[in-house]
XYZ file of C-alpha atoms in Angstrom:
446
model
C 29.819 3.680 -10.754
C 29.321 7.430 -10.252
C 30.459 9.136 -7.098
C 28.191 9.197 -4.513
C 28.547 12.963 -4.751
C 27.907 13.261 -7.778
C 24.822 11.475 -7.350
C 23.321 14.613 -5.488
C 21.670 17.379 -5.802
C 20.190 19.936 -4.507
C 16.252 20.589 -4.550
C 14.252 22.905 -2.914
C 10.931 20.942 -1.482
C 7.704 22.348 0.520
C 9.431 19.947 3.825
C 8.295 20.240 6.942
C 11.065 22.888 7.525
C 10.662 24.496 4.345
C 14.602 24.447 3.236
C 16.656 23.285 0.742
C 17.734 19.935 1.004
C 19.831 17.232 -0.538
C 18.098 15.075 -3.076
C 19.314 11.306 -3.677
C 19.960 10.866 -7.315
C 21.278 7.997 -10.131
C 22.978 5.380 -8.543
C 22.312 7.132 -4.995
C 18.463 6.920 -5.358
C 18.770 3.293 -4.984
C 19.313 1.507 -1.780
C 16.609 -0.686 0.960
C 14.980 -0.165 4.128
C 18.402 0.414 6.032
C 18.849 3.823 4.131
C 15.689 4.801 4.700
C 14.997 7.592 7.145
C 12.397 10.118 7.471
C 13.470 13.234 5.145
C 15.447 11.115 2.682
C 13.919 12.401 -0.402
C 15.012 10.770 -4.158
C 14.559 11.423 -7.446
C 14.812 8.574 -9.883
C 14.597 9.607 -13.764
C 13.658 6.934 -16.619
C 17.445 7.401 -17.643
C 18.549 6.001 -14.196
C 17.346 2.131 -14.726
C 18.706 -0.440 -15.593
C 19.015 -2.896 -18.295
C 16.470 -6.087 -17.435
C 18.462 -8.702 -15.781
C 20.935 -6.795 -14.462
C 20.630 -8.384 -11.501
C 18.544 -11.724 -10.725
C 15.153 -11.542 -9.976
C 15.128 -12.454 -6.535
C 12.337 -14.518 -4.129
C 12.577 -12.726 -0.357
C 9.769 -12.145 1.057
C 9.462 -10.847 4.172
C 10.139 -12.541 7.676
C 7.290 -11.660 9.701
C 7.637 -10.254 13.279
C 5.472 -9.971 15.965
C 4.279 -6.179 17.363
C 7.526 -5.127 19.476
C 7.072 -4.498 23.251
C 7.638 -0.799 22.456
C 7.374 -0.144 18.435
C 7.936 3.093 17.644
C 7.445 4.954 13.917
C 9.829 7.115 12.656
C 8.296 10.229 11.474
C 9.769 14.408 11.158
C 11.162 16.292 13.779
C 8.052 17.717 15.314
C 5.723 15.111 14.562
C 5.192 11.998 16.606
C 3.554 8.672 15.971
C 1.269 6.847 18.263
C -0.504 3.541 18.360
C -4.132 4.579 17.748
C -6.465 1.243 16.910
C -5.460 -2.132 17.231
C -6.652 -5.819 16.783
C -7.345 -5.600 12.657
C -7.138 -8.770 10.246
C -5.550 -7.660 7.485
C -6.888 -3.823 7.389
C -5.944 -2.643 4.072
C -7.884 0.807 2.442
C -8.827 3.712 4.995
C -11.312 6.419 4.488
C -12.753 8.977 6.399
C -16.355 10.110 6.269
C -17.232 13.900 6.375
C -18.174 13.320 10.350
C -14.834 11.771 11.376
C -15.841 8.308 11.721
C -12.566 6.013 10.266
C -13.870 3.115 7.741
C -11.319 0.616 7.468
C -11.855 -2.493 4.484
C -10.384 -5.754 5.751
C -9.597 -7.327 2.704
C -8.864 -10.936 3.710
C -11.893 -11.058 6.313
C -14.264 -9.812 4.008
C -15.559 -6.820 6.293
C -15.860 -3.382 6.502
C -15.229 -1.383 10.242
C -16.033 1.733 11.440
C -14.143 2.952 14.250
C -15.194 6.566 15.965
C -12.380 8.542 17.227
C -12.910 9.752 21.194
C -12.462 12.831 21.769
C -10.084 13.963 24.508
C -7.819 10.840 24.022
C -5.248 9.343 22.176
C -6.564 5.852 21.620
C -9.958 5.349 19.521
C -13.030 3.417 20.401
C -12.883 0.058 19.708
C -13.685 -1.098 16.064
C -17.139 -1.958 14.858
C -18.322 -4.391 12.276
C -20.019 -2.055 9.432
C -20.760 -4.947 6.502
C -19.723 -8.025 6.233
C -19.414 -11.035 4.032
C -17.875 -9.268 0.867
C -15.341 -10.855 -1.817
C -12.460 -9.110 -1.039
C -13.421 -5.845 -0.347
C -10.793 -2.676 -0.901
C -12.082 0.456 -2.385
C -14.451 2.856 -0.261
C -15.712 6.401 -1.997
C -18.743 8.205 -0.096
C -21.143 10.006 -2.529
C -21.954 12.503 -3.487
C -18.699 14.411 -3.256
C -18.481 17.155 -0.368
C -20.104 16.953 3.459
C -23.289 15.585 2.936
C -23.070 12.083 1.843
C -26.249 9.839 1.140
C -24.323 6.486 0.115
C -20.813 4.639 0.705
C -19.770 2.727 -2.069
C -17.886 0.135 -1.950
C -15.790 -2.127 -4.414
C -14.871 -5.838 -4.656
C -13.165 -8.167 -6.394
C -15.582 -8.711 -8.937
C -18.543 -5.762 -8.333
C -19.661 -2.624 -6.919
C -22.324 -1.696 -4.144
C -23.597 1.136 -2.450
C -25.145 0.938 0.771
C -27.544 3.853 2.036
C -25.577 6.456 4.598
C -26.329 9.023 6.647
C -23.693 10.886 9.013
C -23.209 8.493 11.617
C -24.326 5.720 10.645
C -22.432 3.397 12.269
C -24.404 0.007 10.721
C -24.911 -0.906 7.593
C -28.633 -0.456 5.548
C -29.398 -3.086 2.797
C -27.018 -2.742 -0.064
C -27.576 -2.156 -3.929
C -25.370 -4.012 -6.248
C -24.564 -0.828 -8.356
C -22.440 -2.983 -11.558
C -20.599 -6.251 -12.339
C -17.211 -5.880 -13.387
C -17.776 -8.520 -15.999
C -13.610 -9.888 -16.077
C -11.701 -12.956 -15.564
C -11.329 -14.546 -12.514
C -7.783 -14.369 -10.941
C -4.325 -12.113 -10.848
C -4.631 -8.994 -8.874
C -7.802 -8.815 -6.763
C -8.148 -5.039 -5.131
C -10.241 -2.692 -6.920
C -10.138 1.118 -5.671
C -13.057 3.725 -6.729
C -13.106 7.211 -6.868
C -15.788 9.877 -8.246
C -14.851 12.848 -10.323
C -15.215 16.420 -7.771
C -18.599 16.827 -9.983
C -19.510 13.550 -8.651
C -20.872 12.643 -12.384
C -17.887 9.976 -13.229
C -17.285 7.222 -11.252
C -13.323 5.543 -11.566
C -12.722 1.917 -10.937
C -8.922 0.641 -11.107
C -8.733 -2.855 -11.898
C -5.194 -4.848 -11.609
C -3.792 -7.373 -14.450
C -5.183 -10.918 -13.996
C -1.188 -11.856 -14.698
C 2.099 -10.504 -13.624
C 3.171 -9.845 -17.280
C 0.889 -11.391 -19.406
C 2.646 -14.237 -20.284
C -0.438 -15.959 -22.071
C -1.562 -13.802 -23.691
C -1.904 -14.719 -27.600
C -2.158 -12.668 -30.687
C -4.747 -11.237 -31.601
C -5.771 -10.258 -35.264
C -5.083 -6.716 -36.206
C -8.391 -6.158 -36.852
C -9.619 -6.640 -33.510
C -6.824 -5.055 -31.860
C -7.277 -1.569 -33.835
C -11.137 -1.144 -32.303
C -9.227 -1.504 -28.882
C -8.538 1.512 -27.091
C -4.670 2.657 -27.356
C -2.571 -0.315 -25.378
C -5.767 -2.188 -24.209
C -4.869 -6.019 -23.880
C -7.263 -8.489 -25.124
C -8.109 -12.407 -23.596
C -8.154 -12.538 -20.063
C -6.385 -9.371 -19.719
C -9.737 -7.572 -20.913
C -10.719 -4.574 -19.631
C -7.807 -5.052 -16.833
C -4.737 -3.343 -16.179
C -6.886 -0.514 -16.784
C -9.066 2.076 -15.133
C -12.312 2.263 -15.927
C -15.124 4.866 -15.935
C -19.236 4.636 -15.137
C -21.470 6.884 -14.117
C -22.478 6.803 -10.743
C -25.147 4.106 -11.686
C -23.015 1.726 -13.259
C -23.656 2.936 -16.524
C -21.789 4.210 -19.761
C -18.950 1.993 -19.413
C -15.580 3.466 -20.700
C -12.163 2.606 -20.721
C -10.334 5.524 -19.205
C -6.843 4.796 -19.347
C -4.693 1.471 -20.265
C -1.605 -0.254 -19.978
C -1.542 0.194 -15.178
C -0.531 -3.227 -14.175
C -2.178 -2.815 -11.291
C -3.344 0.763 -9.936
C -3.831 -0.476 -6.301
C -4.686 3.163 -5.222
C -6.986 5.943 -6.457
C -7.012 9.368 -5.430
C -8.657 12.873 -6.910
C -6.520 15.820 -5.884
C -8.387 18.406 -4.230
C -6.734 20.791 -5.820
C -7.775 20.216 -9.462
C -9.767 17.293 -9.722
C -6.722 15.420 -11.484
C -7.045 11.500 -10.839
C -3.893 9.507 -9.564
C -3.021 6.690 -9.254
C -0.538 4.210 -7.262
C 0.785 1.407 -9.259
C 2.537 -1.497 -8.734
C 4.569 -2.683 -11.860
C 5.736 -5.847 -13.324
C 8.066 -8.548 -11.363
C 10.567 -10.764 -12.409
C 13.374 -8.197 -14.139
C 15.355 -7.940 -11.658
C 15.839 -5.646 -7.929
C 15.532 -2.123 -9.701
C 13.123 -2.326 -12.746
C 10.917 -1.868 -13.415
C 10.116 1.413 -11.142
C 6.705 1.140 -9.224
C 4.787 4.456 -9.507
C 2.700 7.583 -8.602
C 0.828 9.408 -11.643
C -1.548 11.503 -12.836
C -3.781 9.098 -14.991
C -5.032 11.306 -18.276
C -7.994 9.968 -20.215
C -6.850 7.971 -22.955
C -3.403 7.598 -21.686
C -1.217 4.415 -21.846
C 0.933 3.539 -19.309
C 2.904 0.855 -21.226
C 1.748 -2.390 -19.821
C 2.678 -5.241 -20.447
C 4.787 -4.250 -23.968
C 6.863 -1.176 -22.592
C 7.476 0.205 -18.943
C 8.167 3.767 -17.955
C 8.230 5.542 -21.118
C 9.753 3.233 -24.174
C 11.343 0.627 -22.490
C 10.583 -2.573 -24.143
C 9.945 -5.376 -21.678
C 12.039 -8.246 -23.469
C 9.662 -10.747 -22.751
C 7.695 -9.264 -25.259
C 10.261 -7.984 -27.793
C 8.712 -6.769 -31.411
C 5.404 -7.577 -30.446
C 4.017 -3.820 -30.659
C 6.511 -1.867 -32.322
C 3.419 0.780 -33.587
C 3.215 1.580 -29.295
C 6.857 2.996 -28.876
C 6.716 6.549 -28.461
C 3.157 6.357 -27.412
C 3.508 5.432 -23.854
C 2.762 8.124 -21.031
C 5.943 8.245 -19.029
C 4.751 8.304 -15.085
C 5.096 11.254 -12.841
C 6.855 9.851 -9.878
C 9.425 7.025 -10.224
C 9.932 4.791 -6.757
C 12.241 2.138 -5.886
C 11.263 -1.072 -7.679
C 9.110 -3.454 -5.971
C 8.053 -0.891 -3.105
C 4.892 -2.244 -3.957
C 2.559 1.176 -3.462
C -1.021 0.687 -2.205
C -3.486 3.018 -1.698
C -2.310 7.079 -1.515
C -3.809 10.395 0.128
C -3.718 13.835 -0.220
C -3.544 15.511 2.463
C -6.179 18.395 2.385
C -7.253 19.583 5.483
C -10.926 20.751 6.053
C -11.490 24.675 5.635
C -10.921 26.255 8.915
C -8.820 23.437 10.136
C -5.313 23.801 11.142
C -2.812 21.722 9.021
C -1.784 19.874 12.262
C 1.365 18.248 10.350
C 2.480 21.840 9.238
C 0.953 23.908 6.575
C 3.782 22.962 4.567
C 2.164 19.299 3.947
C -1.064 20.976 2.572
C -1.662 19.569 -0.940
C 1.031 17.096 -0.588
C 0.353 13.339 -1.431
C 1.070 10.318 0.819
C 1.610 6.823 -0.387
C 1.431 3.437 1.562
C 4.564 1.413 0.784
C 3.568 -2.521 1.441
C 7.159 -3.803 0.578
C 7.310 -7.271 -2.040
C 9.452 -10.365 -2.039
C 11.067 -9.602 -5.674
C 14.167 -7.832 -4.572
C 16.958 -9.049 -2.599
C 17.721 -6.038 -0.457
C 13.765 -5.075 0.529
C 12.845 -2.079 0.043
C 9.308 -0.171 1.049
C 7.772 -0.836 4.109
C 6.888 2.924 4.812
C 5.539 6.023 3.586
C 6.491 8.069 1.548
C 5.349 11.995 0.573
C 5.052 12.529 -3.218
C 6.543 16.112 -3.736
C 4.155 18.120 -5.165
C 4.923 21.524 -6.054
C 2.008 24.167 -6.753
C -0.065 20.969 -7.328
C 1.935 19.269 -9.828
C 4.551 16.360 -8.954
C 8.349 17.328 -9.088
C 9.331 13.899 -9.915
C 10.755 13.448 -6.015
C 9.522 11.206 -2.767
C 10.555 11.675 0.581
C 10.171 9.231 3.359
C 7.830 10.463 5.968
C 7.231 7.695 7.812
C 9.749 4.329 8.670
C 10.632 1.895 11.443
C 8.627 -0.957 10.247
C 11.722 -2.967 9.625
C 13.187 -4.158 13.163
C 17.241 -3.872 13.252
C 17.274 -7.723 12.438
C 15.942 -7.230 9.207
C 12.145 -8.375 10.467
C 9.454 -6.580 9.401
C 6.687 -6.146 11.881
C 4.700 -3.133 9.994
C 3.569 -3.136 5.997
C 1.916 -0.031 5.425
C -1.419 -0.614 3.467
C -3.138 2.938 4.033
C -3.194 6.058 4.529
C -6.077 8.708 5.518
C -6.085 12.606 7.119
C -8.617 12.586 10.000
C -10.888 15.383 10.647
C -8.187 17.265 12.916
C -5.483 17.356 10.242
C -3.928 14.809 11.795
C -2.368 11.679 9.838
C -3.996 7.859 10.173
C -1.410 5.197 8.849
C -2.498 1.648 8.620
C -0.020 -1.698 8.580
C -1.406 -5.209 7.549
C 1.322 -7.274 9.767
C -0.187 -7.189 12.625
C -3.500 -4.896 12.023
C -2.439 -1.774 13.916
C -3.548 1.993 12.901
C -0.928 4.461 13.228
C -1.527 8.263 14.314
C 0.425 11.274 13.381
C 0.320 14.378 15.389
C 2.411 17.374 16.579
C 4.685 16.406 19.491
C 3.228 18.506 22.236
C 4.288 22.617 22.469
C 5.596 22.384 19.157
C 2.467 24.255 16.784
């Protein structure tokens, strides 16, 4: 095994302290929650991945814990995290309306709640129910993009709805059903939604029906030839894909394929590029394959189920699609396997507003990691920053918010949502105890 020091490199990253920091690479990039701390930077490359089944496939779900008496979320020096809102049941996605109201999808409950920040206080006002009775609501997006939306779009497990919306609305109007997704039942159930900056395209992410297309039987070559590059068939038709529509739900297209479970979509403010936070497949060992964040290229194929992280062939599909070798788009930022990244958000303070976290965070991407059952030593359970330089991912990622696992290894917080408020403080939601945390500068540091 390589010496630890040999696995450290120096990389200039736009960190809060604007300094060069050591980056853990190679074997040093792999660890568990005990090695997590704000400021730790990892860079995993495709060549760092172990062979399939180098370790057994583990079943090690988190040991849940109640909210500690004095919970503490660790964030970088100069910042502090405080409990902002609580009492949610399984919160997932967080979206901030242009007027500052905070919308929270309680996916398992089938509700959407809205929280109005209370001026001059640390805590939020009590949440109000905006919509209820939905089938797994997850993705939310205001439309048209900009400061004066007229609709709130909501993606559920099998459809997309939109609610007439005016700035400040706290109760739903009668929704319209924009489209039925027309996909198989079961499997990954979350659907995220995002719009292109010009408002002409609506993107919807759909996870696979299975872990690794275990039951995907062969299809006639002529049929496969008619599909987009890397698209699957059978129960996986239009799954493990990002789909594109117009805002009315028409003009359905497959935008990108082979993305096992693109849980979180985000549009980069800098150039309008589409990004995705992805849960990769289980069952190949502790450190395989990497979860990731990536730019989503139109027509791109990201490997699932036949390949992963470039031309690494999945041994469970050996020899099935040799025609796809060399055609797999390598993701931009590789995370430790089984970190379970969920939603992501670009830190883009409103024009004229100060960057509360510090100007070096402007344009950076924050990713909430939920943690997984499929690793002997748990990882994830934190929020990380996918390091961007001039709008382009460097491949490195930095621990930003940690401490959701107690010293005894029990998990009291599983990050699920992340979003910037109008004052450019950062919200972090977790679904183990249904809380939302707010990251702000420490008093006297701005």
